[in-house]
Tab-separated table of C-alpha atoms in Angstrom:
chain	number	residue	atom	x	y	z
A	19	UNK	CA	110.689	-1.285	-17.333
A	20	UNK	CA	107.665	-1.215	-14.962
A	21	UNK	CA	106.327	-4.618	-13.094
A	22	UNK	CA	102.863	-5.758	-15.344
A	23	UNK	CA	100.377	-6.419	-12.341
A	24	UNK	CA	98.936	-9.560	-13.566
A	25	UNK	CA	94.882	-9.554	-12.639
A	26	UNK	CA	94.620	-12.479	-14.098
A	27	UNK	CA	97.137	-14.697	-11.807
A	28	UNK	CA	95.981	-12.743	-8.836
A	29	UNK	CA	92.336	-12.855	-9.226
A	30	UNK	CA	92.763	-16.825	-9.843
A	31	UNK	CA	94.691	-16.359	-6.203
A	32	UNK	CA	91.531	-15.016	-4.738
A	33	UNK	CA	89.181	-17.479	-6.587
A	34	UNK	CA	91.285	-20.534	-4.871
A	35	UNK	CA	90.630	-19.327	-1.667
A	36	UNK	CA	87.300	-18.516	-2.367
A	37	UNK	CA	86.365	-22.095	-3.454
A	38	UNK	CA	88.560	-23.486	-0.532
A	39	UNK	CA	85.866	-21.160	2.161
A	40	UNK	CA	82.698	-21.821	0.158
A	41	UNK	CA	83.085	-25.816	0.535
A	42	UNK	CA	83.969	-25.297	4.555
A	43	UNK	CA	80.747	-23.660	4.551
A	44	UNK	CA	78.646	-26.239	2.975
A	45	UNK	CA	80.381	-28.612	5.335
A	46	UNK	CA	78.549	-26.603	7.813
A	47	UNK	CA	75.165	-26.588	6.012
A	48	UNK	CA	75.404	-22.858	4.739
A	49	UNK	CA	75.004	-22.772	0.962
A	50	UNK	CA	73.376	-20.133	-1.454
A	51	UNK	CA	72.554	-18.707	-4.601
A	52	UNK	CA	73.513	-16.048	-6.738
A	53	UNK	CA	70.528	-14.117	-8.990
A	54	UNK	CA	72.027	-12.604	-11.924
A	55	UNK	CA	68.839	-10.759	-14.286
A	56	UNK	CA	70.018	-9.409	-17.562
A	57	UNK	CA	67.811	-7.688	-19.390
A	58	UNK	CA	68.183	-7.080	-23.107
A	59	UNK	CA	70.586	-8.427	-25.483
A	60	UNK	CA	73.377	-6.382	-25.195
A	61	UNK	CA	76.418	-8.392	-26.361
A	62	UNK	CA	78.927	-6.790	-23.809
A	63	UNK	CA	76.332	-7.475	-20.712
A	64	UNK	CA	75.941	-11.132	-22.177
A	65	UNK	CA	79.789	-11.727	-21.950
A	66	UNK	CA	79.958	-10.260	-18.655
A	67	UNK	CA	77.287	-12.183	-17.289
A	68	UNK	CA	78.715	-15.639	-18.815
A	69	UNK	CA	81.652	-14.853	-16.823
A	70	UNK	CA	79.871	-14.673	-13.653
A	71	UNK	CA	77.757	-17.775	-14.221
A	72	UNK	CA	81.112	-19.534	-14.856
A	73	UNK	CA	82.971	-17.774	-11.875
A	74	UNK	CA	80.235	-19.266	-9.392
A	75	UNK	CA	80.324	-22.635	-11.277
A	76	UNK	CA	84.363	-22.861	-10.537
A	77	UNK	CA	83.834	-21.381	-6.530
A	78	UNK	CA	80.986	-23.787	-6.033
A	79	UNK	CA	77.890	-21.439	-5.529
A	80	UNK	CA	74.909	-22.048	-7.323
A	81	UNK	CA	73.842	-19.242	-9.784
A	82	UNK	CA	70.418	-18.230	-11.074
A	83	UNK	CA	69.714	-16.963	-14.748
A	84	UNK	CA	66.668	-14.463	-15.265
A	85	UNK	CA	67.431	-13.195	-18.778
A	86	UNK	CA	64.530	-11.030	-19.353
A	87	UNK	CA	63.243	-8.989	-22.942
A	88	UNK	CA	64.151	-5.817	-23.505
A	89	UNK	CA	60.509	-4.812	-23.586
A	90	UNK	CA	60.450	-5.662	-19.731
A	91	UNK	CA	58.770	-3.006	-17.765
A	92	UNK	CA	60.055	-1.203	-14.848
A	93	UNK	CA	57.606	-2.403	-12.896
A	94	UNK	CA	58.019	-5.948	-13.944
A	95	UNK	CA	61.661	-6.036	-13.267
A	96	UNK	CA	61.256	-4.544	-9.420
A	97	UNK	CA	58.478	-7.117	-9.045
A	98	UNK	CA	60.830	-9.964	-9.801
A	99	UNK	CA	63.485	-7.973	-7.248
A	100	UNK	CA	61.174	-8.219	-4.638
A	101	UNK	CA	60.171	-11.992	-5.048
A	102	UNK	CA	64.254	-12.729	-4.973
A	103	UNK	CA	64.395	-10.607	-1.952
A	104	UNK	CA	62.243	-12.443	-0.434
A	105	UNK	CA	63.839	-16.126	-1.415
A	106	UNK	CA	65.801	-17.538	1.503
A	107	UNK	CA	68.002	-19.647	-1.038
A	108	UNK	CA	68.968	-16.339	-3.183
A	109	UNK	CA	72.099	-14.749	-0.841
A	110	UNK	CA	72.823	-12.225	-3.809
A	111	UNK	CA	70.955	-10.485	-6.749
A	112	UNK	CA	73.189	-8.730	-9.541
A	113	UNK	CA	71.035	-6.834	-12.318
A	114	UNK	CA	73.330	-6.430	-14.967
A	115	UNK	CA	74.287	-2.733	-16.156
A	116	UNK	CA	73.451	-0.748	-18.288
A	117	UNK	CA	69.696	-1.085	-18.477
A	118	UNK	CA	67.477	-0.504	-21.517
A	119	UNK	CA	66.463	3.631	-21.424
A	120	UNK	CA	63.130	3.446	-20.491
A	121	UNK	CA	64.340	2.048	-16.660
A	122	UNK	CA	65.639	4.302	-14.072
A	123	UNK	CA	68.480	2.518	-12.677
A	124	UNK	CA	68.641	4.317	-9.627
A	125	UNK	CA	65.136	2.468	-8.322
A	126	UNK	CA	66.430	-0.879	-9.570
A	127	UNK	CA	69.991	-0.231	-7.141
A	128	UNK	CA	67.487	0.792	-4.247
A	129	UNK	CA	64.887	-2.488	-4.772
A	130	UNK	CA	67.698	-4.721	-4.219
A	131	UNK	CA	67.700	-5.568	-0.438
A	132	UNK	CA	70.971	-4.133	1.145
A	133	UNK	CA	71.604	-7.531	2.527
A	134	UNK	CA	71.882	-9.441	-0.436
A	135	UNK	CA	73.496	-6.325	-2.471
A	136	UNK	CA	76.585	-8.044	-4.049
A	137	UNK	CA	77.572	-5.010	-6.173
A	138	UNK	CA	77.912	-3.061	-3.448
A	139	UNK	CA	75.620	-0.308	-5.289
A	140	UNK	CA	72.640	0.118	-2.675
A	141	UNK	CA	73.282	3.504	-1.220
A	142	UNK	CA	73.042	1.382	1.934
A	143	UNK	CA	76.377	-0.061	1.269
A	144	UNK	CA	78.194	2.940	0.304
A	145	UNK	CA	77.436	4.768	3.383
A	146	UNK	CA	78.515	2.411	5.109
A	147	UNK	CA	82.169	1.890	2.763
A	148	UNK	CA	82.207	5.798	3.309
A	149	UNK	CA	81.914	5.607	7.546
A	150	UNK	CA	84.016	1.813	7.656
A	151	UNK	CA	81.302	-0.140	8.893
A	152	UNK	CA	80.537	-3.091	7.228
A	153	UNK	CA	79.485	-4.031	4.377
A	154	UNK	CA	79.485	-5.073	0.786
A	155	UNK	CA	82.405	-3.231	-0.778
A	156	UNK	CA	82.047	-2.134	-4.639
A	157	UNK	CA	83.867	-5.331	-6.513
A	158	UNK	CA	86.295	-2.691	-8.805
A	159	UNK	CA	87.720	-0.389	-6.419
A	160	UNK	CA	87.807	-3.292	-3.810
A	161	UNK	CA	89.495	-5.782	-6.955
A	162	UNK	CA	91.978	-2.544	-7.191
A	163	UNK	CA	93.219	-2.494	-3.130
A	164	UNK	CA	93.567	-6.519	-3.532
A	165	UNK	CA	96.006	-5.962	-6.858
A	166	UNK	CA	98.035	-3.268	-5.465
A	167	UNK	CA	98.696	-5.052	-1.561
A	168	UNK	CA	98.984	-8.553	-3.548
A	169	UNK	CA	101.744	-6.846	-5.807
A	170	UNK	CA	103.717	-5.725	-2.917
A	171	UNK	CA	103.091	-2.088	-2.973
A	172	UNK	CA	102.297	-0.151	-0.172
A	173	UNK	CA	99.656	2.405	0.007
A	174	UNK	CA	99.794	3.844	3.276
A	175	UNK	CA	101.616	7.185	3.225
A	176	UNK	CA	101.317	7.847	-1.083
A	177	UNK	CA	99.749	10.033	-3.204
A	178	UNK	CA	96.801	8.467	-4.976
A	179	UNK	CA	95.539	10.430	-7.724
A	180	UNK	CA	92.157	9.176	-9.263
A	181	UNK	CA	90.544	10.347	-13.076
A	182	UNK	CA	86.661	9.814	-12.835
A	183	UNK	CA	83.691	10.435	-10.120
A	184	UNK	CA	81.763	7.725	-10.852
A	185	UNK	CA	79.731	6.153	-8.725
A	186	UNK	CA	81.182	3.071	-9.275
A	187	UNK	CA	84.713	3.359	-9.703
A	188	UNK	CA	85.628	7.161	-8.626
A	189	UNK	CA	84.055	7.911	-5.736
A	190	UNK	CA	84.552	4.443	-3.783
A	191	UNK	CA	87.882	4.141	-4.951
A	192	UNK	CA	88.840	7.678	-2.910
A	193	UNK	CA	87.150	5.994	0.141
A	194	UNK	CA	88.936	2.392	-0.079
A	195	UNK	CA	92.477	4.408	-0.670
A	196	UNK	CA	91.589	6.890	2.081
A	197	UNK	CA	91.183	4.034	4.434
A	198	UNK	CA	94.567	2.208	3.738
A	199	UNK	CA	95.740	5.680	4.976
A	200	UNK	CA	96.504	7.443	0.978
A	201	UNK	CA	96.408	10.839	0.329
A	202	UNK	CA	93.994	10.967	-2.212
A	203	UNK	CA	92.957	13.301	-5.191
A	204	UNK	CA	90.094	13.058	-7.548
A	205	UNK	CA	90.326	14.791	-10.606
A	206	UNK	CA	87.677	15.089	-13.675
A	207	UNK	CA	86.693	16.797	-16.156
A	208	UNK	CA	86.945	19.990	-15.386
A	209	UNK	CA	89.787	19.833	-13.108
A	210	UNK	CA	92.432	22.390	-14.168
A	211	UNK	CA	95.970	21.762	-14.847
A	212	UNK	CA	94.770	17.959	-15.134
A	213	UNK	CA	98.866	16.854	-16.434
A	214	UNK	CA	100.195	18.561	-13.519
A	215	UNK	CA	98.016	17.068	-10.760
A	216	UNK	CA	98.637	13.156	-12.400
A	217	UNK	CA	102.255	14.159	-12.221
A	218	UNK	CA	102.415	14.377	-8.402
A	219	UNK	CA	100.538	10.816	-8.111
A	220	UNK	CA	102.389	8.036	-6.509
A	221	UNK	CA	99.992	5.894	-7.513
A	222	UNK	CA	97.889	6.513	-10.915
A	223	UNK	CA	94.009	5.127	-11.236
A	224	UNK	CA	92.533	5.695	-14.126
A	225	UNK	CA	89.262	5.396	-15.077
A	226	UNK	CA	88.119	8.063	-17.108
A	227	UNK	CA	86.442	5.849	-20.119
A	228	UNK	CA	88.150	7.807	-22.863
A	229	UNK	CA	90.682	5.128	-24.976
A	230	UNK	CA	94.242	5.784	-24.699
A	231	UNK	CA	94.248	9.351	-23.413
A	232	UNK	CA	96.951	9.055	-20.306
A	233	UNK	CA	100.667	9.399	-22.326
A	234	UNK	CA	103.838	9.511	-20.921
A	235	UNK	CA	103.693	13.357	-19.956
A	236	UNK	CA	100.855	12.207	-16.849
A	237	UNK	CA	102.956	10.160	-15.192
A	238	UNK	CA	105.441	10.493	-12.674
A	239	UNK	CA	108.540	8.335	-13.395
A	240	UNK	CA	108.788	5.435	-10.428
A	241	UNK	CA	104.551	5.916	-10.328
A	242	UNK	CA	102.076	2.685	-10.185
A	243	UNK	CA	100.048	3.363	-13.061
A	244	UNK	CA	96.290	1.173	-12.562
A	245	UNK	CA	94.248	1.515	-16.151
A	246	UNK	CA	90.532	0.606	-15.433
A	247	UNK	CA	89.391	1.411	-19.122
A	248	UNK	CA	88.178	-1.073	-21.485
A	249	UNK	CA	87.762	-0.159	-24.841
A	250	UNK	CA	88.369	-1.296	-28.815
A	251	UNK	CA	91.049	0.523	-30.891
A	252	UNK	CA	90.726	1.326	-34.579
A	253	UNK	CA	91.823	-2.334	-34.998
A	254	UNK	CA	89.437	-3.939	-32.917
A	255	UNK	CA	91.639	-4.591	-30.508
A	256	UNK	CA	91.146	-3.987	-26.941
A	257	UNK	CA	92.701	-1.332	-25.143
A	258	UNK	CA	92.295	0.702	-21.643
A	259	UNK	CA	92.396	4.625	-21.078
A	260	UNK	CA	96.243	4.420	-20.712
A	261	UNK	CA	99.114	4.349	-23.925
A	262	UNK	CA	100.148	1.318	-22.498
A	263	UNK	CA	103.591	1.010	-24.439
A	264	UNK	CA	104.441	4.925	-23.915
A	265	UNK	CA	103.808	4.740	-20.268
A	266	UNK	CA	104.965	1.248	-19.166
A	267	UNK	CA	108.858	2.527	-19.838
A	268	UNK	CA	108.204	5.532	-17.466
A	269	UNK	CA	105.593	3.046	-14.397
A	270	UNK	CA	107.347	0.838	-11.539
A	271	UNK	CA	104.514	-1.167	-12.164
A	272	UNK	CA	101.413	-0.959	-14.154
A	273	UNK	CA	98.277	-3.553	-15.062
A	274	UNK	CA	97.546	-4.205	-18.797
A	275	UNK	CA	94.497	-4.479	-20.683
A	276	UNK	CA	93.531	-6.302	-21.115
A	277	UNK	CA	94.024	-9.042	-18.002
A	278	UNK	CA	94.551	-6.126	-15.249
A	279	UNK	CA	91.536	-4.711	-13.211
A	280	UNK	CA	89.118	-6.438	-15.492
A	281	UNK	CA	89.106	-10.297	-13.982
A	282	UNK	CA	89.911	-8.748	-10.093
A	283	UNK	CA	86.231	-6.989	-10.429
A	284	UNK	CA	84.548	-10.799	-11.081
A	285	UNK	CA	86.652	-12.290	-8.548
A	286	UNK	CA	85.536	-9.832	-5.608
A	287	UNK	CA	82.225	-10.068	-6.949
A	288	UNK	CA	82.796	-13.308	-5.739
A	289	UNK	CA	84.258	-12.525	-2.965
A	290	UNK	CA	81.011	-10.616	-1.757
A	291	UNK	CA	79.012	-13.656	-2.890
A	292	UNK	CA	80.644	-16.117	-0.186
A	293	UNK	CA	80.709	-13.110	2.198
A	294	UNK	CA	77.281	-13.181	1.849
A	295	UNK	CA	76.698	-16.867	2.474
A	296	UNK	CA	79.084	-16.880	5.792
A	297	UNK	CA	76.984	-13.875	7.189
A	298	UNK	CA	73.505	-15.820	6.839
């Protein structure tokens, strides 16, 4: 029966610590401000961005609510960018994802100032993720590496297959894995012989957004299996991209959904937050 990585006990780990730093800095004068703009309604994005508000309330770092129509223009939205980039007090701006259609989300990710970036989106902060200098990391894949070292399993040395290229998950994911010295495949959709490949994996991550799609015949028996899909079933009920029950027999360890990768990406959210508070 595989180990359940629990995100939730780890990600209060990080959390602690986090709260512990942030009141040494005040100590030393150095506070600041999280801006998180929502704009819309949408009753996912409104959940997600409770979470944060409470997250910085428990780590002691003050946040900022802009929760703006979802008639808000473009240009209104990069105009309120700009006046945050500009506020000494405001150490991180978060615009909540997705946006309403008629935004381009590409020139909202490049108006926030790489310096206060605490997504880790700005294509500022990936190149430098991609050549190790440093920077903000992207709070999933970086959530992911803290799970797996905190869990006792080593990285250096396996076989880390990945399902999905996104920008946000996929693609950063290969780079954090390549530098704790993986081997690392990405596969997606239209990879070939897609079973096969997720057979050879050492370690599994999955985050392909389709529900329940990686069974049994994936995985590798002995592999860590990391689901970073969050959807509902039929019932309602919330499930990853993994058959949890068919796969955890087969996994020496694997993270549930939910209570896996999903609390690890608020907590190194937060992480970047105080990161970006020491580094003023």
């Amino acid at each position: 029966m595989a180990k359940i990585i629990d995100g939730k006990k780890i990600s209060q780990q990080i959390k602690d610590e986090l709260k512990e730093k942030a009141a040494k800095l005040k100590e030393q004068g150095k506070t600041g401000a999280l801006a998180v703009i929502q704009v819309g309604q949408d009753p996912a994005s409104s959940v997600y961005v409770r979470n944060k508000k409470n997250a910085c309330a428990y780590i002691g770092i003050e946040s900022l609510a802009y929760e703006l129509p979802e008639e808000t223009t473009e240009e209104e939205l990069l105009k309120l960018i700009a006046e945050l980039n500009e506020k000494e007090q405001v150490k991180g701006i978060l615009v909540q994802l997705p946006l309403p259609g008629h935004i381009c989300e590409d020139k909202v990710i490049q108006a926030i100032s790489p310096c206060k970036d605490v997504d880790g989106f700005h294509p500022q902060s990936v190149g430098a993720m991609t050549i190790g200098e440093p920077g903000f990391l992207s709070c999933t894949p970086a959530g992911i590496i803290q799970l797996l070292k905190r869990s006792g399993v080593e990285i250096a040395g396996k076989h880390c297959v990945i399902i999905g290229r996104s920008n946000i998950v996929g693609k950063p994911m290969a780079l954090l894995m390549l530098r704790e010295n993986a081997t690392v495949t990405i596969t997606h959709s239209r990879t070939r012989n897609l079973k096969e490949v997720c057979q050879q994996a050492d370690i599994l991550i999955v985050a392909m957004g389709k529900p329940q799609f990686i069974g049994a015949e994936y995985v590798k028996e002995g592999a860590v299996v990391i689901d970073v899909g969050i959807h509902r079933d039929e019932n309602n009920k919330l499930c990853g991209d993994v058959k949890f029950a068919e796969v955890e027999s087969l996994a020496s360890a694997i993270t549930p959904v939910p209570g896996g990768v999903g609390p690890m990406t608020i907590a190194m959210l937060m992480n970047n937050c105080v990161q970006s508070i020491e580094e003023e």
